[in-house]
Amino acid sequence: MIFVTVGTHHQGFDRLAQAADELAGVMDEQVVIQRGVMAFVPQNARYFDFCTMQEMADWISQARIVIAQAGAGTIITALQQGKPLVVTPRLKAYGENYTDHQIELATELDRQGRAVLVMELTAAFLQEAIQRSLNMQAEFDQSDALVQALRQQIGDWQPLAGKISGRLEKLNRRLNKHHLLLPLVPFFAVAAYLRALYYGFQGKTKDDYSITTAYLPHRKVVPFDDRSNTDFFQNEVYQTARRFADERGLHGILDVGCGSGYKLIKYFVDEETLGLELPDPLAFLQEKYPDRAWALSDFANPPQGRFGLTICSDVIEHLLDPDALLEFLMRVDCDYFLLSTPERGRLGLSARFRPRSRWHVREWTQEEFLTYMSQRFEVIEFGVLGHHDQYVIMRKAE
Amino acid sequence: MKIALVCTQGGHLTETLQVLDAFEGHDVFFVTHFSPRDEELRRIAPSYFCANIGERPLVFLRTFGWALRLLLRERPQVIFSTGSEIALPFFLWGKVLGMKTIFLESWCRVYSLSRTGRLAYPLVDEFWVQWPQLLEACGTKAKYHGGVI
């Protein structure tokens, strides 16, 4: 039996069926055509339109010779069963496919001697090709290199699975919660962009703490509890403070918003320090480090005494009114001030119009932060730290 | 891990089935066109079907929404495709949603990249071809790890 197949493509391949039908007329052998969607109705050959994968494998295993379109599917099945194979490409010129790419595979297989390529579809050419294909060793080596490589690749990605699915779950939860707002998302995006175009992406300001008016700060404060953290954030800020204090021989350190106090004690263990905090963390600090000085931070009453360096590490972005903090610092008797805050320009696109972190009320770019600080202080040193922090060391302007 | 196997019917699907062993032990599902093989495919793994989307651009655009909904419902971590245009919306959303993607250029392509391959090239994490001579036709990202046969 000769099995002729045109595959499952949705365009017709009449030429092959016509030639095969002609072939069925001149040969004694039965010809079976899987003819797909074509209009042509074979006269001499047995035919059907489509079949399942299992039926296809059965037909091919029963066949003596397989004549197929040069698509991957049939060729793989036929080669695996070691059947003599004649391939013929679907051509764009006859409206049988979108591109002529089937010629590539057919030529390559013909060159390797695994199949016989027929371009001219007539019974005579097919017969000649069948003769040639019988002499051919339809051999191939089933290598599982590709399967191994895929398995390896997926194994490499396995550690990322939790992270990816966690992110997807979170996105899904948010979409479920806000799904009614979804159609408005493009509108919001366009509105934010137009607003930014109007006001300028940075710098141009209406006295909004030197931040561009296009920026939308949070309107509520979510207190950030630092008590469980030790050395994770702002490590470099305290290192910088230590270096600066050593360079200038400064003594007496005031830390406004010292959080867990861990870094203050780690880097200034030999110095006189005073840490200011809100009531809750203050109780924690007094209990954990009873031998150090801690006080309640109250912007109305600056601490008494003289200090060499005041550290205010990542505090200013948590405040609704940063002016109050700066006024408070102006009233502290201190030589130098070190302030650090995230740098908006390096936080990515999502932080461009509003803070990415829900604890932050607003974030400054480098230029904005320098402008804002220069209003009251004289900037001595400025730099960036870590991935997205910036710091400024300054003293009170004359 | 959950893996989406995205391909059109016919040869692309046969190639995917050839490498199905690689996904053993993982959760897989198929996304493909309606074809006479639907029932068999459903027996292998959960499957999603769509009509032929390659012919009309507007129908193809509509697929982007369908692909996003499908990806958000199934939430696979890896998207694997052997090709044809149905892969493009999935790769685009996969890139946006941070999924890992592999594109395996069809075995049919010996000397030149398919249009899908050219469009998917910047979107995917891994771009594999099945013939060594095809490496010359594409950028440095492409890799050759053997063919399905």
Coordinates of N, CA and C in Angstrom, one line a residue, chain A residues 8-11 50-56 70-77 79-80 98-99 101-109 111-112 114 140-151 153-162 164-169 171-172 175, chain B residues 1 3 9-15 17-24 26 35-37 40-41 44 52 54-55 71-73 75-80 97-102 104 106-113 115 125-126 128-131 133-134 143 145-149:
Chain A
T8 N -2.3 18.4 8.1 CA -3.5 19.0 8.7 C -3.6 20.5 8.3
H9 N -2.7 21.0 7.4 CA -2.7 22.4 7.1 C -4.1 22.8 6.5
H10 N -4.5 24.0 6.7 CA -5.8 24.4 6.4 C -5.9 24.9 4.9
Q11 N -4.8 24.9 4.2 CA -4.8 25.2 2.8 C -4.8 23.9 2.0
F50 N -9.3 13.6 7.3 CA -8.4 13.8 8.4 C -8.4 12.5 9.2
C51 N -7.4 12.4 10.1 CA -7.5 11.3 11.0 C -6.7 11.7 12.3
T52 N -6.8 10.9 13.3 CA -6.1 11.2 14.6 C -4.7 10.8 14.5
M53 N -3.9 11.2 15.5 CA -2.5 10.9 15.4 C -2.3 9.4 15.4
Q54 N -3.1 8.7 16.2 CA -2.9 7.2 16.3 C -3.2 6.6 15.0
E55 N -4.3 7.0 14.3 CA -4.7 6.4 13.0 C -3.6 6.7 12.0
M56 N -3.0 7.9 12.1 CA -2.0 8.3 11.2 C -0.8 7.4 11.4
A70 N 6.2 18.0 2.7 CA 7.4 18.1 3.4 C 7.3 18.9 4.7
G71 N 6.3 18.5 5.5 CA 6.1 19.1 6.8 C 6.7 18.2 7.9
A72 N 7.0 18.8 9.0 CA 7.7 18.1 10.1 C 6.9 16.8 10.6
G73 N 5.6 17.0 10.8 CA 4.8 16.0 11.5 C 4.9 14.6 10.8
T74 N 4.5 14.5 9.6 CA 4.5 13.2 8.9 C 5.9 12.7 8.8
I75 N 6.8 13.5 8.4 CA 8.2 13.1 8.2 C 8.8 12.4 9.5
I76 N 8.5 13.1 10.6 CA 9.0 12.5 11.9 C 8.4 11.1 12.1
T77 N 7.1 11.0 11.9 CA 6.5 9.7 12.1 C 7.0 8.7 11.2
L79 N 9.9 8.6 9.4 CA 11.3 8.3 9.7 C 11.4 7.4 10.9
Q80 N 10.6 7.6 11.9 CA 10.7 6.8 13.1 C 10.4 5.4 12.8
Y98 N 1.9 29.6 3.1 CA 2.2 31.0 3.1 C 3.6 31.3 2.6
T99 N 4.6 30.4 2.9 CA 5.9 30.6 2.5 C 6.4 29.3 1.8
H101 N 8.9 27.6 2.7 CA 9.9 27.0 3.6 C 10.0 25.5 3.6
Q102 N 9.0 24.8 3.1 CA 9.0 23.4 3.1 C 10.1 22.8 2.2
I103 N 10.5 23.7 1.2 CA 11.6 23.2 0.3 C 12.9 23.0 1.1
E104 N 13.1 23.8 2.1 CA 14.3 23.7 2.9 C 14.5 22.3 3.5
L105 N 13.5 21.9 4.2 CA 13.6 20.6 4.9 C 13.6 19.5 3.9
A106 N 12.8 19.6 2.8 CA 12.8 18.5 1.8 C 14.2 18.4 1.1
T107 N 14.8 19.5 0.8 CA 16.2 19.5 0.2 C 17.2 18.9 1.1
E108 N 17.1 19.3 2.4 CA 18.1 18.8 3.4 C 17.9 17.3 3.5
L109 N 16.7 16.8 3.6 CA 16.5 15.4 3.8 C 17.0 14.6 2.6
R111 N 19.3 15.6 0.5 CA 20.8 15.6 0.5 C 21.3 14.5 1.5
Q112 N 20.7 14.4 2.6 CA 21.2 13.4 3.6 C 20.8 12.0 3.2
R114 N 17.8 10.6 3.4 CA 16.8 10.0 4.2 C 15.4 10.0 3.5
F140 N 17.8 6.6 10.8 CA 18.1 7.8 11.6 C 18.4 7.4 13.0
D141 N 19.1 8.2 13.7 CA 19.4 7.9 15.1 C 18.6 8.8 16.0
Q142 N 17.8 8.2 16.7 CA 16.9 8.9 17.7 C 17.8 9.4 18.8
S143 N 18.2 10.7 18.8 CA 19.0 11.1 19.9 C 18.2 11.9 20.9
D144 N 18.5 11.8 22.1 CA 17.6 12.5 23.1 C 18.4 13.7 23.6
A145 N 19.4 14.2 22.8 CA 20.1 15.4 23.3 C 19.2 16.6 23.5
L146 N 18.3 16.8 22.7 CA 17.4 17.9 22.8 C 16.5 17.8 24.1
V147 N 16.0 16.6 24.3 CA 15.2 16.3 25.5 C 16.0 16.6 26.7
Q148 N 17.3 16.1 26.7 CA 18.2 16.3 27.9 C 18.4 17.8 28.1
A149 N 18.7 18.5 27.0 CA 18.9 19.9 27.1 C 17.7 20.7 27.7
L150 N 16.5 20.3 27.3 CA 15.3 20.9 27.8 C 15.1 20.6 29.2
R151 N 15.4 19.3 29.6 CA 15.2 19.0 31.0 C 16.2 19.8 31.9
Q153 N 17.5 22.7 31.2 CA 17.1 24.1 31.2 C 16.0 24.3 32.2
I154 N 15.0 23.4 32.2 CA 13.9 23.5 33.1 C 14.3 23.3 34.6
G155 N 15.3 22.4 34.7 CA 15.9 22.2 36.1 C 16.6 23.4 36.6
D156 N 17.2 24.1 35.6 CA 17.9 25.4 36.0 C 16.9 26.4 36.5
W157 N 15.7 26.4 35.9 CA 14.7 27.4 36.3 C 13.9 27.0 37.5
Q158 N 14.1 25.8 37.9 CA 13.2 25.3 39.0 C 13.3 26.2 40.3
P159 N 14.5 26.7 40.7 CA 14.5 27.6 41.8 C 13.7 28.9 41.7
L160 N 13.5 29.3 40.4 CA 12.8 30.6 40.2 C 11.3 30.4 40.3
A161 N 10.8 29.1 40.3 CA 9.4 28.8 40.2 C 8.6 29.5 41.3
G162 N 9.1 29.4 42.5 CA 8.3 30.0 43.6 C 8.2 31.5 43.5
I164 N 8.4 33.3 40.7 CA 7.5 33.7 39.6 C 6.0 33.4 39.9
S165 N 5.7 32.3 40.6 CA 4.3 32.0 40.9 C 3.8 33.0 42.0
G166 N 4.7 33.3 42.9 CA 4.3 34.3 43.9 C 3.9 35.6 43.3
R167 N 4.7 36.0 42.4 CA 4.4 37.3 41.7 C 3.1 37.2 41.0
L168 N 2.9 36.1 40.3 CA 1.7 35.9 39.5 C 0.4 35.9 40.5
E169 N 0.6 35.2 41.6 CA -0.5 35.1 42.6 C -0.9 36.5 43.1
L171 N -0.3 39.4 41.6 CA -1.0 40.1 40.5 C -2.4 39.7 40.4
N172 N -2.6 38.4 40.5 CA -4.0 37.9 40.3 C -4.9 38.4 41.4
L175 N -5.7 42.0 40.7 CA -6.6 42.1 39.6 C -8.0 41.7 40.0
Chain B
M1 N 6.8 22.4 38.6 CA 6.5 23.6 37.8 C 5.4 23.4 36.8
I3 N 4.0 24.2 33.1 CA 4.6 24.6 31.8 C 3.5 24.6 30.8
Q9 N -1.4 23.4 15.3 CA -1.5 22.0 15.1 C -0.6 21.5 14.0
G10 N -0.6 20.2 13.7 CA 0.3 19.7 12.6 C 1.7 19.4 13.1
G11 N 2.6 19.8 12.3 CA 4.0 19.4 12.6 C 4.5 20.0 13.9
H12 N 4.1 21.3 14.2 CA 4.6 21.9 15.4 C 4.1 21.1 16.6
L13 N 2.9 20.6 16.5 CA 2.4 19.8 17.6 C 3.1 18.4 17.7
T14 N 3.4 17.8 16.6 CA 4.1 16.6 16.6 C 5.5 16.8 17.2
E15 N 6.2 17.9 16.9 CA 7.5 18.1 17.4 C 7.4 18.3 19.0
L17 N 5.2 17.0 20.9 CA 5.0 15.7 21.5 C 6.3 14.8 21.5
Q18 N 7.2 15.1 20.6 CA 8.4 14.4 20.5 C 9.3 14.7 21.8
V19 N 9.2 15.9 22.2 CA 10.1 16.3 23.4 C 9.3 16.3 24.7
L20 N 8.1 15.7 24.7 CA 7.2 15.7 25.9 C 7.9 15.1 27.1
D21 N 8.8 14.1 26.8 CA 9.5 13.4 27.9 C 10.3 14.4 28.8
A22 N 10.7 15.5 28.2 CA 11.5 16.5 28.9 C 10.7 17.1 30.0
F23 N 9.4 17.1 29.9 CA 8.6 17.8 30.9 C 8.0 16.8 31.9
E24 N 8.5 15.6 31.9 CA 8.0 14.6 32.9 C 8.2 15.1 34.3
H26 N 6.5 17.5 35.6 CA 5.9 18.8 35.7 C 4.5 18.8 35.3
S35 N -8.2 20.9 16.0 CA -7.8 20.0 14.9 C -8.4 18.7 15.2
P36 N -8.3 17.7 14.2 CA -8.8 16.4 14.5 C -8.1 15.7 15.6
R37 N -7.1 16.2 16.1 CA -6.3 15.5 17.2 C -6.8 16.0 18.6
E40 N -7.3 13.3 21.4 CA -6.1 12.6 21.8 C -5.2 13.5 22.7
L41 N -5.2 14.8 22.3 CA -4.4 15.7 23.1 C -4.9 15.9 24.5
I44 N -3.7 13.4 26.9 CA -2.3 13.6 27.3 C -2.2 14.6 28.4
N52 N -8.2 29.0 14.0 CA -7.0 29.4 13.3 C -6.9 30.9 13.4
G54 N -4.0 32.6 12.3 CA -2.9 33.1 11.5 C -3.4 33.8 10.2
E55 N -4.6 33.7 9.9 CA -5.0 34.3 8.6 C -5.4 35.7 8.6
L71 N -3.3 33.0 30.6 CA -2.1 32.9 31.4 C -2.4 33.3 32.9
L72 N -3.3 34.2 33.1 CA -3.6 34.6 34.4 C -4.4 33.5 35.2
R73 N -5.2 32.8 34.4 CA -5.9 31.7 35.0 C -5.0 30.5 35.4
R75 N -1.5 30.4 35.2 CA -0.3 30.9 35.8 C 0.9 29.9 35.7
P76 N 1.3 29.6 34.5 CA 2.5 28.7 34.3 C 3.7 29.5 34.6
Q77 N 4.8 28.8 35.0 CA 6.1 29.5 35.2 C 6.9 29.5 33.9
V78 N 6.7 28.5 33.1 CA 7.5 28.3 31.9 C 6.6 28.2 30.7
I79 N 6.9 28.9 29.6 CA 6.2 28.8 28.3 C 7.1 28.2 27.3
F80 N 6.7 27.1 26.7 CA 7.5 26.5 25.7 C 6.8 26.5 24.4
L97 N 4.8 39.4 32.3 CA 4.5 38.8 33.5 C 5.7 38.1 34.2
G98 N 6.8 38.1 33.5 CA 8.0 37.6 34.1 C 8.1 36.1 34.1
M99 N 7.4 35.4 33.2 CA 7.6 34.0 33.0 C 8.8 33.6 32.2
K100 N 9.3 32.4 32.4 CA 10.4 32.0 31.6 C 9.9 31.4 30.3
T101 N 10.6 31.7 29.2 CA 10.1 31.3 27.9 C 11.2 30.6 27.1
I102 N 10.9 29.6 26.4 CA 11.8 28.9 25.4 C 11.1 28.8 24.1
L104 N 11.6 27.0 20.5 CA 12.3 26.0 19.8 C 11.9 26.2 18.3
S106 N 11.1 25.5 14.6 CA 10.6 24.3 14.0 C 11.7 23.5 13.3
W107 N 11.5 22.2 13.2 CA 12.5 21.3 12.6 C 12.5 21.6 11.1
C108 N 11.4 22.1 10.5 CA 11.3 22.4 9.1 C 12.3 23.5 8.7
R109 N 12.7 24.3 9.6 CA 13.6 25.5 9.3 C 15.0 25.1 9.3
V110 N 15.6 25.0 8.1 CA 17.0 24.5 8.0 C 18.0 25.6 7.8
Y111 N 17.6 26.6 6.9 CA 18.5 27.6 6.5 C 18.0 29.0 6.9
S112 N 16.7 29.2 7.1 CA 16.2 30.5 7.4 C 15.2 30.5 8.5
L113 N 15.1 31.6 9.3 CA 14.2 31.7 10.4 C 12.8 31.9 9.9
R115 N 9.0 33.6 10.3 CA 8.6 35.0 10.7 C 8.3 35.0 12.3
D125 N 13.5 34.1 26.5 CA 14.7 33.9 27.3 C 15.7 33.0 26.6
E126 N 15.1 31.9 26.0 CA 16.0 30.9 25.4 C 15.5 30.7 23.9
W128 N 16.2 28.4 20.7 CA 16.9 27.2 20.3 C 16.5 26.9 18.8
V129 N 17.5 26.4 18.1 CA 17.2 26.0 16.7 C 17.6 24.5 16.6
Q130 N 17.0 23.9 15.6 CA 17.2 22.4 15.5 C 18.2 22.0 14.4
W131 N 18.8 23.0 13.7 CA 19.8 22.7 12.7 C 21.0 23.6 12.9
Q133 N 23.2 24.6 11.0 CA 23.5 25.7 9.9 C 22.6 26.9 10.1
L134 N 21.5 26.7 10.8 CA 20.6 27.8 11.0 C 21.1 28.9 12.0
K143 N 20.7 29.1 20.3 CA 21.6 27.9 20.6 C 21.1 26.7 19.9
H145 N 20.9 22.6 20.3 CA 21.0 21.5 21.3 C 20.5 20.2 20.7
G146 N 20.6 20.1 19.3 CA 20.1 18.9 18.7 C 18.7 19.1 18.2
G147 N 18.3 18.2 17.4 CA 16.9 18.3 16.8 C 16.0 17.2 17.4
V148 N 14.7 17.3 17.0 CA 13.8 16.4 17.6 C 14.1 14.9 17.0
I149 N 14.8 14.9 15.9 CA 15.2 13.5 15.4 C 16.7 13.5 15.2

